[in-house]
């Protein structure tokens, strides 16, 4: 046995012992993750579970892009073979996201149709992976024999709920949102009145004008009528076959004991919730660690002006092991001395951090020039996550990095602004540390996240593809110099920090609760046992209306009959 | 200065110092309480606030029935004069509750009409007290000058919200429920779909048959159409006059920052909630203290059979100072030795506690006989809260007490059953300690509480007025000998104990949060800014239907026009 695995084994053994001798509530956790930023978030929960002595096994396909470098050695990874290769899967996801980024939002119908077809493609691939897992007898026997206590799944990548049903164990979802809230609405049965709950992808706020409420109603109707069937037929058929009884994907997903929603009332607008839904947004946020020496000195050199962080998300670090290695080595090569002097040189001005993450490779040379010349005109130092060709217009106050320690930079006292693509993880880090944002959303929920931040007065929104140097300059000046942005984001930061219990602790509490009690049935609303027309009381209303109609009919008939009788009587008397 | 007040002053000073030197978040709290069991519950919160160093001032009228003995000396009580006398108020409330107890529930319409008129009377009296407070210039100046940070009010006794508006301070409600949920629905704007949320007073569960859903719809319609106007006109007029702008009671109540609902998902059925609503049911429950020696020995004497507790609520101890004194002295006179021997004599059988609280005086001699002879036939010892004439049929296993330490008895390992009127405080104590119940509801929400407990398999329900000795005997045997009752109530007890944070701590957290942040606007849903037809999107639906109708009209007209044109053309051609 290697030194590494010996070390790992003894650590695991120690944690297990700690668990059994203290809380006595240790369990075996099976995880069905979704990749990319979803994995980054769920990993925080899993690491905490391991720290508390639970045994965590993550089930991944052989095509999984979760890089080895981000796999904590304290967890087990159970890999099952799939027909897809890692490169195929990576290219497939990259294509989907690129299509989503560049689809025009000008036409409501074509935009949503594109999003729908992208989702269908993603769900088709997920279904094929799911089939590979469930039909793998060796894997299923191993899982059965492992006697897990709970399964943790991500609601946007189905299959976890099927495995939980097959293994007869309770399950908990980690979930942020879905287009039009279809998942949380159809499976979680969350009430989302369109009058004050903006539909995901509509980019609206909770305080809507009449015209905005009409727009929100259109989105609601679209998702109600055209989206929910996202290849559900295939799924329903597969789930029914495997479980040996007629069922649906929605119904199976609705069996989740607890939904851990990666949002809170600082990022989200207040809306109705259900007892089995816990809002644990920002659970991955933590205080900043000291920056690498070179970077810290660059940051310090900014003086009073502070820094700006520019990042388009961390997806690249999840994209593949190779990419992660490239980035890690890129960061290791940061010339410590040079950066140190650069940061120190900013004096009183402070720094700016700019990162568009993995999607930066989508920024054309022309865009990079526009961005660089805006940066050159601000007194702050700028840290820009970028691995393209160095733009000619790059000012001496701007440094390019292939990787940025985003959370640590955002938590740095010198940081004045964060230019971000609006991924929920990054936005939460900015909220946590109280940093105003310039948002340049690319795809998925990013535009909605930035719309929320804009409506809460903590961000300015720009379009990365069409913005001019002046636009970016004005946006940066606005969020840095107009004190209202800092005040508003500090207010959100206070809300995020001032909770009865930390979101990570709440998430872990409910996972442990479900293990302790083999579910959380007391939190499950009876709505799950109702059909949609029963839920809306349509059968009751119909019955009552039918009663009223019958009563009116009978009364009218009686009246008519009496009138007729009297008329006849009158005639008869007249004749007599 | 007396020794007592010196002691009180130094205690207060110590607490204030503790506060300023530790958390730094001390505040001045004004309280507008509702009397009786409501006071008992809110007192727990206030005592905790005092312990944490906050300065608590309770505003009560000169007619208040809150007895001095239940007023903690660490709080200030600010009394203002009202035209009503204490005896008038006491008699008034006693009459209302008696009417409610004895009204027949056989006719839906007459039962709810009686409840409505009782509420109207209660609201009228509350309005007159409110007017006396607000028009008292000296009092209002004193309150203004005191610069309170928060007001805590009880939602069923309005006026607190008006005071908070006048003093320009945020406010938090403590609330359990209201007939038909009208308060939480109209002012709190909680969504309560009639398909799975049983309306308060309907005594239904969350899993309803078709006919039960029709019944629930009738209750919903009744409260929607006939109840909400409960003298609101008078209130709306008064609030508009005082605040100098057109407003309503509902609107002013809707400004509450946080609603602390005295319920949780063990007593309540899971239903939609809003972010500014915190379910803190059972916050008053605490581990049992040792019983008085005499009582402990009686209890111990029950052996394996255990005890039964019979109580109809604690209202009597709140009813008036005089009554409280009577009870306290009654308890002091418990013959310690005699009871000790009695309890010990129960041997292996254990004991039963039976208390109908203050309402026991309503049990006729005949009823007492019926009850006593049932008790005489069980092997448990019975502790019965009763201050009427000793029934002839009283067995040697039954002891009568004018007062019972209910929580301590319910927490006693010997206790096998609790016969209760179903007040929410008592039911929560039974849940907390895991004691099966026999419910004999009298008025208000008591029947609904017992219906919930019955549907969760933890209670048998009886009608105090019509039950026979055999009924009571069977009910007691059922809850004591059928293990499912104990199992079910232990499951609820586990739920109550296994929360991320204790309910009292959560309640205090949100009160302190509102003080720290001068409100909790981030939790307030935008629904409060919408009218009812906007909330239900009726304007949007109307507009869209009108658009569709117009389109159909225009298209039809165009078609008709074209047809006509073609027809004319055809005719013309024919003629040509």
Short mmCIF file of C-alpha atoms in Angstrom, two decimals, chain A residues 132-306:
data_model
loop_
_atom_site.label_atom_id
_atom_site.label_comp_id
_atom_site.label_asym_id
_atom_site.label_seq_id
_atom_site.Cartn_x
_atom_site.Cartn_y
_atom_site.Cartn_z
CA UNK A 132 -25.56 2.78 -18.14
CA UNK A 133 -25.50 3.09 -14.35
CA UNK A 134 -28.78 1.34 -13.58
CA UNK A 135 -28.17 -1.55 -16.03
CA UNK A 136 -24.72 -2.17 -14.56
CA UNK A 137 -25.54 -5.17 -12.35
CA UNK A 138 -22.12 -5.33 -10.70
CA UNK A 139 -22.38 -1.66 -9.73
CA UNK A 140 -25.95 -1.97 -8.49
CA UNK A 141 -25.10 -5.04 -6.38
CA UNK A 142 -22.14 -3.20 -4.88
CA UNK A 143 -24.32 -0.19 -4.07
CA UNK A 144 -27.02 -2.45 -2.58
CA UNK A 145 -24.45 -4.20 -0.41
CA UNK A 146 -22.94 -0.93 0.76
CA UNK A 147 -26.18 -0.12 2.62
CA UNK A 148 -26.09 3.63 2.24
CA UNK A 149 -28.15 5.78 4.60
CA UNK A 150 -28.84 8.63 2.21
CA UNK A 151 -28.34 9.77 -1.35
CA UNK A 152 -27.49 13.37 -2.19
CA UNK A 153 -28.30 14.40 -5.75
CA UNK A 154 -28.43 17.50 -7.89
CA UNK A 155 -31.94 18.11 -9.20
CA UNK A 156 -30.85 19.33 -12.65
CA UNK A 157 -29.13 16.04 -13.43
CA UNK A 158 -31.78 13.36 -12.83
CA UNK A 159 -31.07 9.70 -11.99
CA UNK A 160 -30.18 10.13 -8.31
CA UNK A 161 -33.85 9.79 -7.29
CA UNK A 162 -34.13 6.53 -9.28
CA UNK A 163 -31.03 5.11 -7.58
CA UNK A 164 -32.43 6.14 -4.18
CA UNK A 165 -35.72 4.38 -4.97
CA UNK A 166 -33.86 1.25 -6.10
CA UNK A 167 -31.65 1.29 -3.00
CA UNK A 168 -34.69 2.12 -0.82
CA UNK A 169 -32.94 5.04 0.86
CA UNK A 170 -34.10 8.61 1.44
CA UNK A 171 -32.61 11.37 -0.71
CA UNK A 172 -31.91 15.08 -0.53
CA UNK A 173 -31.46 17.49 -3.43
CA UNK A 174 -28.96 20.26 -3.85
CA UNK A 175 -30.53 22.69 -6.32
CA UNK A 176 -30.21 26.28 -7.42
CA UNK A 177 -32.83 26.85 -10.08
CA UNK A 178 -34.09 25.66 -13.46
CA UNK A 179 -35.44 27.41 -16.59
CA UNK A 180 -38.86 28.77 -15.64
CA UNK A 181 -38.49 27.08 -12.22
CA UNK A 182 -39.93 23.95 -13.86
CA UNK A 183 -38.12 21.51 -11.59
CA UNK A 184 -38.91 23.20 -8.28
CA UNK A 185 -42.48 23.84 -9.47
CA UNK A 186 -43.32 20.43 -10.95
CA UNK A 187 -41.31 18.19 -8.65
CA UNK A 188 -40.81 20.31 -5.53
CA UNK A 189 -44.38 21.69 -5.83
CA UNK A 190 -43.22 25.14 -4.72
CA UNK A 191 -45.94 27.77 -5.15
CA UNK A 192 -44.62 30.52 -7.44
CA UNK A 193 -47.32 33.15 -8.08
CA UNK A 194 -46.43 34.96 -11.34
CA UNK A 195 -47.57 38.27 -9.88
CA UNK A 196 -44.49 38.70 -7.69
CA UNK A 197 -42.17 35.77 -8.37
CA UNK A 198 -40.16 36.56 -11.52
CA UNK A 199 -39.80 33.44 -13.67
CA UNK A 200 -36.20 32.26 -14.12
CA UNK A 201 -34.81 33.51 -17.48
CA UNK A 202 -37.25 36.46 -17.52
CA UNK A 203 -34.63 38.70 -15.83
CA UNK A 204 -37.40 40.51 -13.95
CA UNK A 205 -37.47 41.67 -10.35
CA UNK A 206 -40.17 40.99 -7.72
CA UNK A 207 -41.60 44.49 -8.07
CA UNK A 208 -43.03 44.46 -11.58
CA UNK A 209 -44.97 47.01 -13.58
CA UNK A 210 -48.16 45.90 -15.33
CA UNK A 211 -46.27 45.28 -18.58
CA UNK A 212 -43.59 43.33 -16.74
CA UNK A 213 -46.25 41.18 -15.12
CA UNK A 214 -47.62 40.45 -18.58
CA UNK A 215 -44.10 39.45 -19.68
CA UNK A 216 -43.79 37.23 -16.59
CA UNK A 217 -47.14 35.64 -17.41
CA UNK A 218 -45.89 34.85 -20.94
CA UNK A 219 -42.83 33.14 -19.47
CA UNK A 220 -45.04 31.25 -16.99
CA UNK A 221 -47.36 30.06 -19.76
CA UNK A 222 -44.45 29.09 -22.01
CA UNK A 223 -42.83 26.93 -19.34
CA UNK A 224 -46.19 25.55 -18.23
CA UNK A 225 -47.28 24.57 -21.72
CA UNK A 226 -44.13 23.89 -23.74
CA UNK A 227 -41.28 23.07 -21.39
CA UNK A 228 -42.33 20.55 -18.74
CA UNK A 229 -42.43 17.69 -21.17
CA UNK A 230 -38.67 17.97 -21.69
CA UNK A 231 -38.22 14.45 -22.92
CA UNK A 232 -40.19 13.35 -19.90
CA UNK A 233 -41.88 10.62 -21.88
CA UNK A 234 -38.56 8.81 -22.32
CA UNK A 235 -37.77 9.32 -18.64
CA UNK A 236 -41.23 8.28 -17.45
CA UNK A 237 -41.06 5.12 -19.53
CA UNK A 238 -37.56 4.27 -18.26
CA UNK A 239 -38.42 4.96 -14.60
CA UNK A 240 -41.65 2.92 -14.90
CA UNK A 241 -39.75 0.00 -16.45
CA UNK A 242 -36.98 0.02 -13.86
CA UNK A 243 -39.27 0.46 -10.85
CA UNK A 244 -41.85 -2.00 -12.19
CA UNK A 245 -44.83 0.31 -11.69
CA UNK A 246 -46.25 3.23 -13.68
CA UNK A 247 -44.51 6.38 -12.49
CA UNK A 248 -43.04 9.62 -13.81
CA UNK A 249 -39.76 11.48 -13.46
CA UNK A 250 -41.59 14.31 -11.68
CA UNK A 251 -43.27 11.99 -9.21
CA UNK A 252 -40.01 10.22 -8.38
CA UNK A 253 -38.20 13.54 -7.95
CA UNK A 254 -41.06 14.71 -5.73
CA UNK A 255 -40.10 12.03 -3.20
CA UNK A 256 -37.06 14.07 -2.12
CA UNK A 257 -37.07 14.51 1.63
CA UNK A 258 -35.36 17.89 1.64
CA UNK A 259 -34.46 20.41 -1.06
CA UNK A 260 -31.33 22.40 -0.27
CA UNK A 261 -31.71 25.50 -2.44
CA UNK A 262 -28.43 27.29 -3.11
CA UNK A 263 -30.00 30.71 -2.61
CA UNK A 264 -31.07 33.02 0.21
CA UNK A 265 -33.04 36.24 0.59
CA UNK A 266 -30.07 38.43 -0.28
CA UNK A 267 -29.70 37.06 -3.82
CA UNK A 268 -33.30 35.85 -4.25
CA UNK A 269 -36.46 37.89 -3.87
CA UNK A 270 -38.67 36.74 -0.97
CA UNK A 271 -41.21 34.19 -2.22
CA UNK A 272 -43.32 31.35 -0.81
CA UNK A 273 -41.46 28.29 0.33
CA UNK A 274 -42.34 24.89 1.75
CA UNK A 275 -41.17 23.31 5.01
CA UNK A 276 -38.99 20.75 3.20
CA UNK A 277 -37.12 23.46 1.30
CA UNK A 278 -34.10 25.04 2.96
CA UNK A 279 -32.42 28.09 1.45
CA UNK A 280 -28.69 27.61 1.98
CA UNK A 281 -27.24 30.04 -0.58
CA UNK A 282 -23.62 30.99 -0.13
CA UNK A 283 -22.75 27.89 1.87
CA UNK A 284 -19.46 27.67 -0.04
CA UNK A 285 -18.35 31.16 1.01
CA UNK A 286 -15.64 31.48 3.59
CA UNK A 287 -13.32 34.16 4.91
CA UNK A 288 -10.47 35.07 2.58
CA UNK A 289 -7.13 33.32 3.02
CA UNK A 290 -3.97 35.39 2.54
CA UNK A 291 -3.14 35.87 -1.13
CA UNK A 292 0.01 34.47 -2.71
CA UNK A 293 2.81 36.85 -1.79
CA UNK A 294 3.27 38.27 -5.28
CA UNK A 295 -0.45 38.91 -5.67
CA UNK A 296 -0.80 40.43 -2.22
CA UNK A 297 1.92 42.92 -3.03
CA UNK A 298 0.24 43.86 -6.30
CA UNK A 299 -3.01 44.32 -4.42
CA UNK A 300 -1.37 46.40 -1.70
CA UNK A 301 0.22 48.67 -4.28
CA UNK A 302 -3.25 49.84 -5.26
CA UNK A 303 -3.46 51.96 -2.12
CA UNK A 304 -6.72 53.83 -1.56
CA UNK A 305 -8.14 53.10 -4.99
CA UNK A 306 -8.29 49.39 -4.36
#
